CSV table of C-alpha atoms in Angstrom, one decimal:
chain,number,residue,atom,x,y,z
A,26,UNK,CA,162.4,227.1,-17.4
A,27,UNK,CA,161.4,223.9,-19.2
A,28,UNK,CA,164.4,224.5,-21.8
A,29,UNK,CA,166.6,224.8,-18.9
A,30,UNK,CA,165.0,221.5,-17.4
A,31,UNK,CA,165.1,219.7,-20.6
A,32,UNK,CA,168.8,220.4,-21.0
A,33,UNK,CA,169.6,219.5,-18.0
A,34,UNK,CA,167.8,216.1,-18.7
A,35,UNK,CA,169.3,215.7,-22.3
A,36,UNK,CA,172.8,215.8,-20.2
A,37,UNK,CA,172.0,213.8,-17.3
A,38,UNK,CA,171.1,211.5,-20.0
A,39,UNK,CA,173.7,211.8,-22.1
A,40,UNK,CA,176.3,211.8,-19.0
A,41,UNK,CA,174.1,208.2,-18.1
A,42,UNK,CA,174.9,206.7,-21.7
A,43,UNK,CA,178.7,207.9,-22.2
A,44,UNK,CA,178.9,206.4,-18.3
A,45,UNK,CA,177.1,203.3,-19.8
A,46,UNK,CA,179.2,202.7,-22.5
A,47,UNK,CA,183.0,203.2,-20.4
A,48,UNK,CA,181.3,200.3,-18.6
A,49,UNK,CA,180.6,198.3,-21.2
A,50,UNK,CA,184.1,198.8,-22.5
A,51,UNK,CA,185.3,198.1,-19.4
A,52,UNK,CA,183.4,195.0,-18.8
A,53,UNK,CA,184.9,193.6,-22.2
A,54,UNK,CA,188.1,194.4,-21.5
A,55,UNK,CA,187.8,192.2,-18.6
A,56,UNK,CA,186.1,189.6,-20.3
A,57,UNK,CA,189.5,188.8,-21.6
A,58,UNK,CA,193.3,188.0,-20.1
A,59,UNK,CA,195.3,189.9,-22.6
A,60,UNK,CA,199.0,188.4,-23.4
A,61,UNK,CA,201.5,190.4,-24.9
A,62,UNK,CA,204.2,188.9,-27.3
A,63,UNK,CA,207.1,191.6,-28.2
A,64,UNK,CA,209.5,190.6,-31.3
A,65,UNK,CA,211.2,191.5,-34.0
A,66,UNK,CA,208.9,191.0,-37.1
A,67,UNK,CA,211.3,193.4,-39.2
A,68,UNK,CA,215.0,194.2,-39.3
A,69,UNK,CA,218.2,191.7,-38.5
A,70,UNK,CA,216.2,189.6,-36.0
A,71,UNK,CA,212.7,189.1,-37.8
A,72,UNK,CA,214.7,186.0,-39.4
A,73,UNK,CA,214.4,184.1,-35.9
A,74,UNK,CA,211.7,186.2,-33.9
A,75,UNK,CA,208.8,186.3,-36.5
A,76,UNK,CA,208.4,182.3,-36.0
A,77,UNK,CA,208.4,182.7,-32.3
A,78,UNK,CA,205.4,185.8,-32.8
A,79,UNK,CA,203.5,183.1,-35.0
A,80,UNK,CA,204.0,180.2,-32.1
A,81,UNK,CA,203.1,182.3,-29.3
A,82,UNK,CA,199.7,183.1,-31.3
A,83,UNK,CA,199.1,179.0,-31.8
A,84,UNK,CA,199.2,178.6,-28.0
A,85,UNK,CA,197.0,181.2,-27.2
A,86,UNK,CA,194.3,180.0,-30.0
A,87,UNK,CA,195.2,176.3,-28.2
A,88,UNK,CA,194.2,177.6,-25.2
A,89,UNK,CA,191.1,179.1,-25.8
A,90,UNK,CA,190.0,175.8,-27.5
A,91,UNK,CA,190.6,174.5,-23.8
A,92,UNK,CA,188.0,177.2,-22.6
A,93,UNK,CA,190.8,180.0,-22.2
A,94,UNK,CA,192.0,180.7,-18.6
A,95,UNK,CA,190.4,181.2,-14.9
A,96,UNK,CA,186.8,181.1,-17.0
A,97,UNK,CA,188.1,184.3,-19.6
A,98,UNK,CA,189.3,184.1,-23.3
A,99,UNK,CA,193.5,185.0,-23.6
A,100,UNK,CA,193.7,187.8,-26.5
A,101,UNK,CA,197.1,188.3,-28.0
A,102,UNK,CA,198.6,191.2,-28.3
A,103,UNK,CA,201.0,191.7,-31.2
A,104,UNK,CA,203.7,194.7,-31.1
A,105,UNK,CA,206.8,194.8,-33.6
A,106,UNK,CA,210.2,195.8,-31.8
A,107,UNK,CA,212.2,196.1,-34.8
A,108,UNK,CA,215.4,194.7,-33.9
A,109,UNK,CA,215.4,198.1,-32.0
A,110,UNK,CA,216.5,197.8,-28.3
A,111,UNK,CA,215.3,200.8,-27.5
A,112,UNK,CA,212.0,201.0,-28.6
A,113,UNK,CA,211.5,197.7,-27.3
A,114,UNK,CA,211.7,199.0,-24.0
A,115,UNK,CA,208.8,201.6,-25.5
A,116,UNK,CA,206.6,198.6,-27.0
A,117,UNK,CA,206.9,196.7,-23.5
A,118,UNK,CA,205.5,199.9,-21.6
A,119,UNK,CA,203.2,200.1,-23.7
A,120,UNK,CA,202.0,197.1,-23.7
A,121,UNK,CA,202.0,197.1,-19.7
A,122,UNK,CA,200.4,200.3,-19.5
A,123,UNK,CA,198.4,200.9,-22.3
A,124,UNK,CA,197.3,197.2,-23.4
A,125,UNK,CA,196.9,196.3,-19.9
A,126,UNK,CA,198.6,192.6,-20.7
A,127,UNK,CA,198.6,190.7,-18.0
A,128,UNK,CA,202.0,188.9,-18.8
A,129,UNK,CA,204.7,189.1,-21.7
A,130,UNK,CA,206.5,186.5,-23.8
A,131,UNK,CA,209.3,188.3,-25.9
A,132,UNK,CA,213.0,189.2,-26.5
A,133,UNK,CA,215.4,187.4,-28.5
A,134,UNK,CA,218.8,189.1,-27.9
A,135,UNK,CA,220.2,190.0,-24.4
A,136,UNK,CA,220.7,193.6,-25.2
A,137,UNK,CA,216.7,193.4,-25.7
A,138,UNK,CA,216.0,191.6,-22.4
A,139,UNK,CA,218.3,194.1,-20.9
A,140,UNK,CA,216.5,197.3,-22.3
A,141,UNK,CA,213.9,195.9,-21.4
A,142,UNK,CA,214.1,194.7,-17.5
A,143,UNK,CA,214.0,198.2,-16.0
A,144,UNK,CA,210.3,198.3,-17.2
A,145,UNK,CA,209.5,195.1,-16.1
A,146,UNK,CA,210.6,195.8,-12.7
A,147,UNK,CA,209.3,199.2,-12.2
A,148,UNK,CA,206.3,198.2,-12.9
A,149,UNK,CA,206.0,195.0,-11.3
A,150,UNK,CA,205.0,192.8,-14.8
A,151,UNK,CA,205.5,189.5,-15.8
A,152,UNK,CA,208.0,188.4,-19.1
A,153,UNK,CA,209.2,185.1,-20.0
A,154,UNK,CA,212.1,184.8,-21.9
A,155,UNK,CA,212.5,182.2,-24.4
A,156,UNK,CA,216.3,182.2,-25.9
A,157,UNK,CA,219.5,180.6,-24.5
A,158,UNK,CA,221.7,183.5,-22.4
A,159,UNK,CA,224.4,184.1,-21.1
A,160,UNK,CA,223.6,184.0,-17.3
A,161,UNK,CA,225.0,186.2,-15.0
A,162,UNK,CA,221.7,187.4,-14.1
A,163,UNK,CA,217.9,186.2,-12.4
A,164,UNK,CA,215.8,188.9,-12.0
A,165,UNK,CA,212.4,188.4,-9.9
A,166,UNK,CA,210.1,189.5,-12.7
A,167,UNK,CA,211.6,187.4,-15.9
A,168,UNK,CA,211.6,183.4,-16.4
A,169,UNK,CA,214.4,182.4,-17.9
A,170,UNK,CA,212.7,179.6,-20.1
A,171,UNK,CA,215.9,179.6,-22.6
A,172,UNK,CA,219.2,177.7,-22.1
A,173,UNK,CA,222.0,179.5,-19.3
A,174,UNK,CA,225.6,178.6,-20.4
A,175,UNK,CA,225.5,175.5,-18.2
A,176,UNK,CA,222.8,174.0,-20.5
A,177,UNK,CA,224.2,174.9,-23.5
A,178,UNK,CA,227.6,176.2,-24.3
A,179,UNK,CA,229.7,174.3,-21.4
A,180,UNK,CA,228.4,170.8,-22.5
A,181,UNK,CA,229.0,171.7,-26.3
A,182,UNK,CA,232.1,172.4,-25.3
A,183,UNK,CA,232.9,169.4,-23.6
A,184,UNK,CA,231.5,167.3,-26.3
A,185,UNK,CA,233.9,168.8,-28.9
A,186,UNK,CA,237.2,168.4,-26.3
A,187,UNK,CA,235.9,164.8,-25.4
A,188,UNK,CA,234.3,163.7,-28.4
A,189,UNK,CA,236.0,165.5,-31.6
A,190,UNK,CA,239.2,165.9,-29.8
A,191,UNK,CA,239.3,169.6,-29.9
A,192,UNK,CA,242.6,171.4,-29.1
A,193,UNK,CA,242.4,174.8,-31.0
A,194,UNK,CA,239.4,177.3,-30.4
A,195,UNK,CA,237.6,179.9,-32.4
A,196,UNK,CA,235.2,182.3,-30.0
A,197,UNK,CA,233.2,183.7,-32.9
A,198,UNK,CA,230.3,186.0,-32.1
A,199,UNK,CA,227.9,189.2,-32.5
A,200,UNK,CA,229.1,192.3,-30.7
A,201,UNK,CA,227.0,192.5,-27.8
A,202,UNK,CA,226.2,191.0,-24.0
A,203,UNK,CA,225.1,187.2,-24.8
A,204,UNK,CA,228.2,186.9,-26.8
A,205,UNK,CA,230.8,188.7,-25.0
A,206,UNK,CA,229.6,187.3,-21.4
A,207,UNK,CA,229.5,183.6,-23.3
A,208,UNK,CA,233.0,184.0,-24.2
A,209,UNK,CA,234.6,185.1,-21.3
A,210,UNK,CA,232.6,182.1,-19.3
A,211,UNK,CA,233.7,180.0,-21.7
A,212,UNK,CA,237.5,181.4,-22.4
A,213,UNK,CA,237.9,181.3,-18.4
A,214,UNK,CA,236.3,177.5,-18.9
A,215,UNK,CA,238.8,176.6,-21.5
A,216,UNK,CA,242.5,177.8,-19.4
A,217,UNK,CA,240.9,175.9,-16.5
A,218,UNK,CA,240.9,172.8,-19.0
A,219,UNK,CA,244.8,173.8,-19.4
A,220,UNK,CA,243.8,175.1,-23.2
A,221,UNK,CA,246.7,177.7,-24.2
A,222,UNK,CA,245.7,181.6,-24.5
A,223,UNK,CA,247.4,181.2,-28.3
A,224,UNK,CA,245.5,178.7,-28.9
A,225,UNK,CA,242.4,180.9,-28.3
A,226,UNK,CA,241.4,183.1,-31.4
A,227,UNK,CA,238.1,185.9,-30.1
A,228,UNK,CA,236.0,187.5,-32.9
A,229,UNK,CA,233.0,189.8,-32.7
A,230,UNK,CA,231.3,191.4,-35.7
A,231,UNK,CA,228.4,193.8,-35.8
A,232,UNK,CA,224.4,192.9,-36.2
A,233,UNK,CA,223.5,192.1,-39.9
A,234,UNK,CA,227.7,191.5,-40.7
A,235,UNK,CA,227.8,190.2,-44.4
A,236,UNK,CA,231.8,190.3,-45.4
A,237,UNK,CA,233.0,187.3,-44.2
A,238,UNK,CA,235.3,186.6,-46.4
A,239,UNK,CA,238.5,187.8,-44.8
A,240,UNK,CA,237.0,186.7,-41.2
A,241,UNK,CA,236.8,182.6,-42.5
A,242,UNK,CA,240.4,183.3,-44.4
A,243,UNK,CA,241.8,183.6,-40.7
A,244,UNK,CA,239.8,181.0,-38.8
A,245,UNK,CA,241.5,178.8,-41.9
A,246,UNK,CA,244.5,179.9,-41.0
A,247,UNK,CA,244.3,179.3,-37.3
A,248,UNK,CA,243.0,175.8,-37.6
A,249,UNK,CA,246.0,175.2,-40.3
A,250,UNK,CA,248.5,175.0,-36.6
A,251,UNK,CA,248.4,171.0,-36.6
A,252,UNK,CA,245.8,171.3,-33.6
A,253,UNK,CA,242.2,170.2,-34.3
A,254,UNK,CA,240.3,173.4,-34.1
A,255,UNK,CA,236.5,174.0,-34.0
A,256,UNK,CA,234.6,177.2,-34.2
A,257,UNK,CA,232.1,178.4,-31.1
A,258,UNK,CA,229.4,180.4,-32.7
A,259,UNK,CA,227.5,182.8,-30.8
A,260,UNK,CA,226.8,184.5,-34.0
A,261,UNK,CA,223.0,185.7,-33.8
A,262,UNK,CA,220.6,186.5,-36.7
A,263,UNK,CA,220.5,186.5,-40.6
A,264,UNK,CA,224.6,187.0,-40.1
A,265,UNK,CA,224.7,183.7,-40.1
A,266,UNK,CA,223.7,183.4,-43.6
A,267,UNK,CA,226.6,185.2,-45.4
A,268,UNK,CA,229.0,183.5,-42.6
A,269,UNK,CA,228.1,180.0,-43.7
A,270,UNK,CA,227.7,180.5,-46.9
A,271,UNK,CA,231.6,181.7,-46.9
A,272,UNK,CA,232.5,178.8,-44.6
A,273,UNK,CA,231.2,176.5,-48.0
A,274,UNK,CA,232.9,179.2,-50.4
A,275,UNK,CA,236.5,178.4,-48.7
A,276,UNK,CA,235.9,175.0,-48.6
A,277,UNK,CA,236.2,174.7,-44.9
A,278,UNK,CA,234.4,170.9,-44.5
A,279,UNK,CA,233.1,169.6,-40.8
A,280,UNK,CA,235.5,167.1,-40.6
A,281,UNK,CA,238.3,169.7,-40.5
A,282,UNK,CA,237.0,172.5,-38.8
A,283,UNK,CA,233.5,172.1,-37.0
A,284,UNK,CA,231.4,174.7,-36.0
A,285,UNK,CA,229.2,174.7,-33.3
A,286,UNK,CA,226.5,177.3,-33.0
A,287,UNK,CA,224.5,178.3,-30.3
A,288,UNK,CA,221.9,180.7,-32.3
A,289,UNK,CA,221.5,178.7,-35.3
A,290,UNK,CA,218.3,176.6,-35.9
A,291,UNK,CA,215.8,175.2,-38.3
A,292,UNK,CA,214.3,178.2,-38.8
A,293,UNK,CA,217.8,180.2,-39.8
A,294,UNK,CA,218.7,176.9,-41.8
A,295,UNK,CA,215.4,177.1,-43.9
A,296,UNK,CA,217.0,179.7,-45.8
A,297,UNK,CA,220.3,178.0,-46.9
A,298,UNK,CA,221.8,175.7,-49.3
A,299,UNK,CA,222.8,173.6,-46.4
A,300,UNK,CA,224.5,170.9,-48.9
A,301,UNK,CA,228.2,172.5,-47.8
A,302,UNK,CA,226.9,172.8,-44.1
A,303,UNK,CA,226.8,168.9,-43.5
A,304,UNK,CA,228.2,167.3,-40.8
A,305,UNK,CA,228.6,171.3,-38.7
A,306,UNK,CA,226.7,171.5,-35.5
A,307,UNK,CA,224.7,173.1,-32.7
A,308,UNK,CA,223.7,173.0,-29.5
A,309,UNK,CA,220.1,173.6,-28.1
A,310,UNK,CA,217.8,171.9,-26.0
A,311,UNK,CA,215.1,170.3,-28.7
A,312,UNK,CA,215.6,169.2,-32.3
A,313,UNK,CA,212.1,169.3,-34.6
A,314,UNK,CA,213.7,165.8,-35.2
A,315,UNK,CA,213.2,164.5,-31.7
A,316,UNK,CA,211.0,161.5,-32.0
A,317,UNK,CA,209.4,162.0,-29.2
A,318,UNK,CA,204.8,161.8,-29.0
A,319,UNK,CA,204.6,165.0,-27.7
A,320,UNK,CA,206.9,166.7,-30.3
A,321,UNK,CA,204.5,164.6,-33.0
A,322,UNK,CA,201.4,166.4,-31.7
A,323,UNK,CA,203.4,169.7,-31.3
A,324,UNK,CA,204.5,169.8,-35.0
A,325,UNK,CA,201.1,168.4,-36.4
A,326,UNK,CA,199.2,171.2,-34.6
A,327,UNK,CA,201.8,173.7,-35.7
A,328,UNK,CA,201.7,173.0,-38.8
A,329,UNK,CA,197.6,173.0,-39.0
A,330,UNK,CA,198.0,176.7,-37.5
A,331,UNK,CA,200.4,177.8,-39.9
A,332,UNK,CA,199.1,176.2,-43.2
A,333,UNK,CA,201.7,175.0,-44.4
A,334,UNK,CA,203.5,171.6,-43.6
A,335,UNK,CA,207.3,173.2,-44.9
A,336,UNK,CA,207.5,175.7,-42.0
A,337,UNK,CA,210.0,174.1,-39.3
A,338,UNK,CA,209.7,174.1,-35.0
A,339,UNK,CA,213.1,175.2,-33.4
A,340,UNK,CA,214.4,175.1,-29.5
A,341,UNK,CA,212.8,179.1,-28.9
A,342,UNK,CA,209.3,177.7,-29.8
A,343,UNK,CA,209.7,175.0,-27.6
A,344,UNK,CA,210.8,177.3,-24.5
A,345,UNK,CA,207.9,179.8,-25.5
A,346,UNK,CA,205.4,176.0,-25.3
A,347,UNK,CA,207.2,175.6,-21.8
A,348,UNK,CA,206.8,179.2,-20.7
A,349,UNK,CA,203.5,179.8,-21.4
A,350,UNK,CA,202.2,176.5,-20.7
A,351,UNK,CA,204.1,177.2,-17.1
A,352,UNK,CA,202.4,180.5,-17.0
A,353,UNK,CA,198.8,178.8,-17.4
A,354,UNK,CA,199.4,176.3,-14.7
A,355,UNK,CA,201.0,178.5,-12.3
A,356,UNK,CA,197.2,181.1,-13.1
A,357,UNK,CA,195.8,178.2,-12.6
A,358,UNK,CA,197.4,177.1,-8.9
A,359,UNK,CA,197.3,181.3,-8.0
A,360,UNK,CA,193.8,181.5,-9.2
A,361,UNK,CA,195.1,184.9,-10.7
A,362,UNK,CA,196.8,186.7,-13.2
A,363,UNK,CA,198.3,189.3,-10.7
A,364,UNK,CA,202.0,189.2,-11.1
A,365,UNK,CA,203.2,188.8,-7.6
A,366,UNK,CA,200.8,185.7,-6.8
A,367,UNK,CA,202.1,184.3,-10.3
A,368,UNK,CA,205.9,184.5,-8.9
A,369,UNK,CA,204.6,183.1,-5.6
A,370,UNK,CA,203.2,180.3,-7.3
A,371,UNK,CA,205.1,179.2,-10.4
A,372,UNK,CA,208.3,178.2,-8.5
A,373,UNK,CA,208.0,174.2,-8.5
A,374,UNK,CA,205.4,174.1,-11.7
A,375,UNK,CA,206.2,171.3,-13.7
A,376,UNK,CA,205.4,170.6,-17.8
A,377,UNK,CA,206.1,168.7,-19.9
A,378,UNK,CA,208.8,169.4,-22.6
A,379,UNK,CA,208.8,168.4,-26.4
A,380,UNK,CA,211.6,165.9,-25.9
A,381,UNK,CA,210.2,163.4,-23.3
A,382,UNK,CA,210.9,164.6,-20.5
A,383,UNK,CA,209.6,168.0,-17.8
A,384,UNK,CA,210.9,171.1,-17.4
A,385,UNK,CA,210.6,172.6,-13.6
A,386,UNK,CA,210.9,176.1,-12.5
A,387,UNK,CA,213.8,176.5,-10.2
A,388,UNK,CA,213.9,178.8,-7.5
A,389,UNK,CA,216.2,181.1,-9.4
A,390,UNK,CA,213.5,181.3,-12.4
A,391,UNK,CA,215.3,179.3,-14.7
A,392,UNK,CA,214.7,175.8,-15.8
A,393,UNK,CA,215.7,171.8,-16.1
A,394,UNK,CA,216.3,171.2,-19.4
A,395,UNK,CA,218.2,167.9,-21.6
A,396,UNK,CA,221.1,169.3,-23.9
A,397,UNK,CA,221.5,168.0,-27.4
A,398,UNK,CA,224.0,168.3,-30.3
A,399,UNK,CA,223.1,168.2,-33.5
A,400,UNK,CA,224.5,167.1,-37.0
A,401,UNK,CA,223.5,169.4,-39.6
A,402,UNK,CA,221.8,167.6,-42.7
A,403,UNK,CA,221.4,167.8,-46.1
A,404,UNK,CA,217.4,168.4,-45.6
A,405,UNK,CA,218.1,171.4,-42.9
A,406,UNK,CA,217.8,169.1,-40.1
A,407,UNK,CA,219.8,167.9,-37.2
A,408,UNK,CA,220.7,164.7,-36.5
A,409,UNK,CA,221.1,164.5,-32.4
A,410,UNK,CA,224.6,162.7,-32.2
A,411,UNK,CA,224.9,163.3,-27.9
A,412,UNK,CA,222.5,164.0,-25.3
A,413,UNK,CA,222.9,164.7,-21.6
A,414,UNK,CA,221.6,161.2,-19.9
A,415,UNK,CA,219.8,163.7,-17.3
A,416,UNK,CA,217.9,166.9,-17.0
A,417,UNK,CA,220.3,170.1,-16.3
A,418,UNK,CA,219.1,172.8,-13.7
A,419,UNK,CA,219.9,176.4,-15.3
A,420,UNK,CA,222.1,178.1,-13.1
A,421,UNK,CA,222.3,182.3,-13.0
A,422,UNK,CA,225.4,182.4,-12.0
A,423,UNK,CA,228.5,180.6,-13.6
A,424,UNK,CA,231.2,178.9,-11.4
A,425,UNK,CA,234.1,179.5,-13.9
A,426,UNK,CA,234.1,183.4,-12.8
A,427,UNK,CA,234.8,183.6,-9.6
A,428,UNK,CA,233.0,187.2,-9.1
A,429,UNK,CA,230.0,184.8,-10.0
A,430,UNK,CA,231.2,181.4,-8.5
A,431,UNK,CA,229.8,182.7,-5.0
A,432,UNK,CA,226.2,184.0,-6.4
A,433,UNK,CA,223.2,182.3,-5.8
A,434,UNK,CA,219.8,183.1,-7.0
A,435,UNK,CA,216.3,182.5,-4.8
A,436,UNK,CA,213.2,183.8,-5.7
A,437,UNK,CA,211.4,182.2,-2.2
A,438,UNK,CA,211.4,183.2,1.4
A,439,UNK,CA,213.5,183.2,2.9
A,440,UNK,CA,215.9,184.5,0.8
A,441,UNK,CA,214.3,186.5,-2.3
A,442,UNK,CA,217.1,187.4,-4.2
A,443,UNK,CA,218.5,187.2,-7.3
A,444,UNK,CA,222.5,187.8,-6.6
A,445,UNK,CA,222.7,186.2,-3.0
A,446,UNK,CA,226.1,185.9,-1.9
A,447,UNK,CA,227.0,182.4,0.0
A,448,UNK,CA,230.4,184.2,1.6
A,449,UNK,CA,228.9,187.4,3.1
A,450,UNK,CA,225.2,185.9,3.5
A,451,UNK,CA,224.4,189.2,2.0
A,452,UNK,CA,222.4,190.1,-0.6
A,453,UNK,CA,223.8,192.4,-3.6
A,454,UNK,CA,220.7,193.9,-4.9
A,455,UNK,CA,218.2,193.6,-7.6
C-alpha cells in the first residue's frame, strides 16, 4: 500500500510541476506583445521586401527602448514567404494561430495581400500594409499605409501630361492585380483626358522577366510617332534590373522617353549602374533625400541598426514607420492589443511622417499622404522635381471606373463598410 501511495504522490507531484511549468510558459508568453512581419527574404521579391523585414525589426528594438507597449516588451516574429503567394497565406495563419502575434506588418505585391486577406478576416487579425496599390478595395482588418492610385499614379500622370508634355503612353507592368487594375484606372484616366486608344501601347511580363531586349525595341519604336511618349512602370521586383539596364543598352535617354516608375526605389537602385538611368523618374510618397528633421533622425538611427551607413531608406519603410507607429498609438488610446478595439480606435490617429508633415487614418483605413516625383541621380538618388502643395486622402475606390465611382468605404458607425454604395445606400459586402 505505501508503493501505491508513493506513486500516487510521485504523480500528483509530477502532474503539480508539468502544471507549474505550462504556467510559467504561459506567463512569459504574456510578458510580451508579439508582432509579426511576413516578407519575402528569398525569391523575385527579397530584392525589395528584405529591407522592409530589417526596418520593421528597428522599430520594434525602438520601441522597447521607449519601455515597449501597455507595460510589456514587443518580440518580433520573423517568417519568410518566399515570393510564394500561397504559402504566405500559410505563414500568416501561422503566425495568427501558432505565434499568437497580436498584429502583422507584411506583403509587398497585391496578389500577396490578396492570398492573404481571407485569413485575416476569418480570424479577426490585424495587418498593415505598407506598399502603394491599386485600390479598388478597403477591407476592415488591413490598413492601407501604402499609396492608392490617387496618391501616386494619377498625379504622376498629370505631372508628365502638364509638366513634360506627354502625348504618347507606354502602360508597362508585371502580370498580376496591382498592375493590371493600375492600368485600366489609369487607361480609363487617359481617354477621359481625350488621349487616343493608338496612342496607348499595354505590356505585362511575368515575375523575375529578364529578356527585355525585344520589349524596349518596341517602346522605341512607339515613341519614334512624332508624339512625346513616356513609359508608366508598374514593373515590380528585381525585373526591373534587366529592364533598365536594356533601356541604357538601346540608348533610350530621359529627355526622349521618360519613365516613370511606381515600384522602383533606392533600395532596387542600389544595385544598378544608374549612370544611363539619369534624369528617369518615380513616384512615391518619401525620397531618403527629403531634407526634412525627422527623416535626419530616421536615417541616422537606421543606419546605427543596420551597421552600415551605405544601406538606403525607401517610401515602404517609411509607410511600415507610419504603420506601426499608428499601431502603437492607437494600443496606446484602446489600452489593448485586441484587434477589434484597435480598429475602433485607430481611425483619426495621427503621426508624423518622414517628410514634414502627418499622416491620418481615414475612415476607409487608408491614409493622407504628400506625393513626390523624383529625378533619378547619378549617386542612386532622387532629386524631388514636384510635390503636391497639400496632403492627399487615399481613396478605395477610384472615380475614373464608374463600377467604382459610386463606392465609398467606412470603417465607423454608422456605416461599417468597405464597398458602400452612395446610389442604392446599400452595402455590397465584405
Amino acid at each position: 500500500m505505501r508503493g501505491k501511495f508513493a506513486n500516487i504522490t510521485q504523480a500528483l507531484a509530477a502532474g503539480a510541476l508539468a502544471a507549474t511549468l505550462l504556467t510559467s510558459q504561459a506567463s512569459a508568453q504574456d510578458d510580451t506583445i508579439k508582432v509579426g512581419i511576413l516578407h519575402s527574404l528569398s525569391g523575385t521579391m527579397a530584392i525589395s521586401e528584405t529591407t522592409l523585414k530589417d526596418v520593421m525589426l528597428m522599430l520594434v528594438e525602438e520601441q522597447n527602448k521607449k519601455g515597449g507597449l501597455l507595460g510589456k516588451q514587443l518580440e518580433p516574429v520573423v517568417v519568410d514567404i518566399a515570393s510564394d503567394w500561397p504559402l504566405a497565406a500559410e505563414k500568416a495563419r501561422e503566425l495568427i494561430e501558432v505565434n499568437d502575434v497580436d498584429a502583422v506588418f507584411g506583403c509587398w505585391t497585391s496578389v500577396c495581400r490578396k492570398s492573404v486577406l481571407p485569413v485575416f478576416e476569418e480570424l479577426n487579425s490585424l495587418l498593415f500594409y505598407p506598399v502603394q496599390y491599386e485600390g479598388e478595395e478597403s477591407q476592415r482588418n488591413v490598413f492601407y499605409t501604402g499609396a492608392s492610385p490617387n496618391q501616386q499614379a494619377i498625379p504622376a500622370v498629370d505631372y508628365l501630361m502638364n509638366e513634360e508634355g506627354v502625348e504618347r503612353w507606354v502602360l508597362a507592368g508585371t502580370d498580376y492585380v496591382y498592375p493590371q487594375t493600375t492600368n485600366k484606372i489609369l487607361e480609363a484616366y487617359l481617354k477621359d483626358k481625350g488621349v487616343a486608344a493608338e496612342d496607348i501601347m499595354i505590356n505585362y511580363t511575368p515575375f523575375g522577366h529578364s529578356d527585355w531586349q525585344t520589349i524596349v525595341s518596341d517602346i522605341k519604336n512607339f515613341g519614334s510617332a512624332g508624339k512625346k511618349t513616356a513609359v508608366v512602370s508598374t514593373i515590380n521586383g528585381d525585373a526591373n534590373v534587366p529592364f533598365y539596364r536594356e533601356l541604357g543598352n538601346q540608348g533610350i535617354d530621359a529627355a526622349d522617353i521618360p519613365v516613370v516608375a511606381f515600384s522602383v526605389g533606392e533600395e532596387e537602385l542600389a544595385g544598378l549602374d544608374t549612370t544611363p538611368l539619369v534624369g528617369h523618374l518615380a513616384a512615391w510618397n518619401y525620397f531618403m533625400s527629403v531634407d526634412t528633421e525627422e527623416n535626419d533622425a530616421f536615417i541616422e538611427t537606421w543606419h546605427a541598426f543596420i551597421g552600415d551607413e551605405e544601406r538606403v531608406t525607401n517610401d515602404p519603410m517609411e509607410a511600415h514607420y507610419i504603420g506601426f507607429n499608428m499601431w502603437v498609438a492607437a494600443v496606446e488610446k484602446a489600452e489593448s492589443t485586441e484587434p477589434d478595439a484597435v480598429i475602433d480606435a485607430i481611425v483619426g490617429v495621427e503621426v508624423p511622417n518622414l517628410t514634414g508633415g502627418t499622416a491620418v487614418m481615414l475612415p476607409n483605413h487608408h491614409v493622407t499622404k504628400p506625393v513626390l516625383i523624383g529625378e533619378i541621380q547619378d549617386d542612386g538618388q532622387f532629386d524631388v522635381v514636384w510635390e503636391t502643395e497639400d496632403l492627399v486622402a487615399g481613396d478605395a475606390w477610384s472615380d475614373f471606373l464608374p463600377e467604382s465611382a459610386v463606392l465609398e468605404a467606412d470603417w465607423t458607425d454608422p456605416v461599417n463598410c468597405g464597398n458602400y454604395n452612395t446610389d442604392t445606400k446599400s452595402c455590397g459586402g465584405s
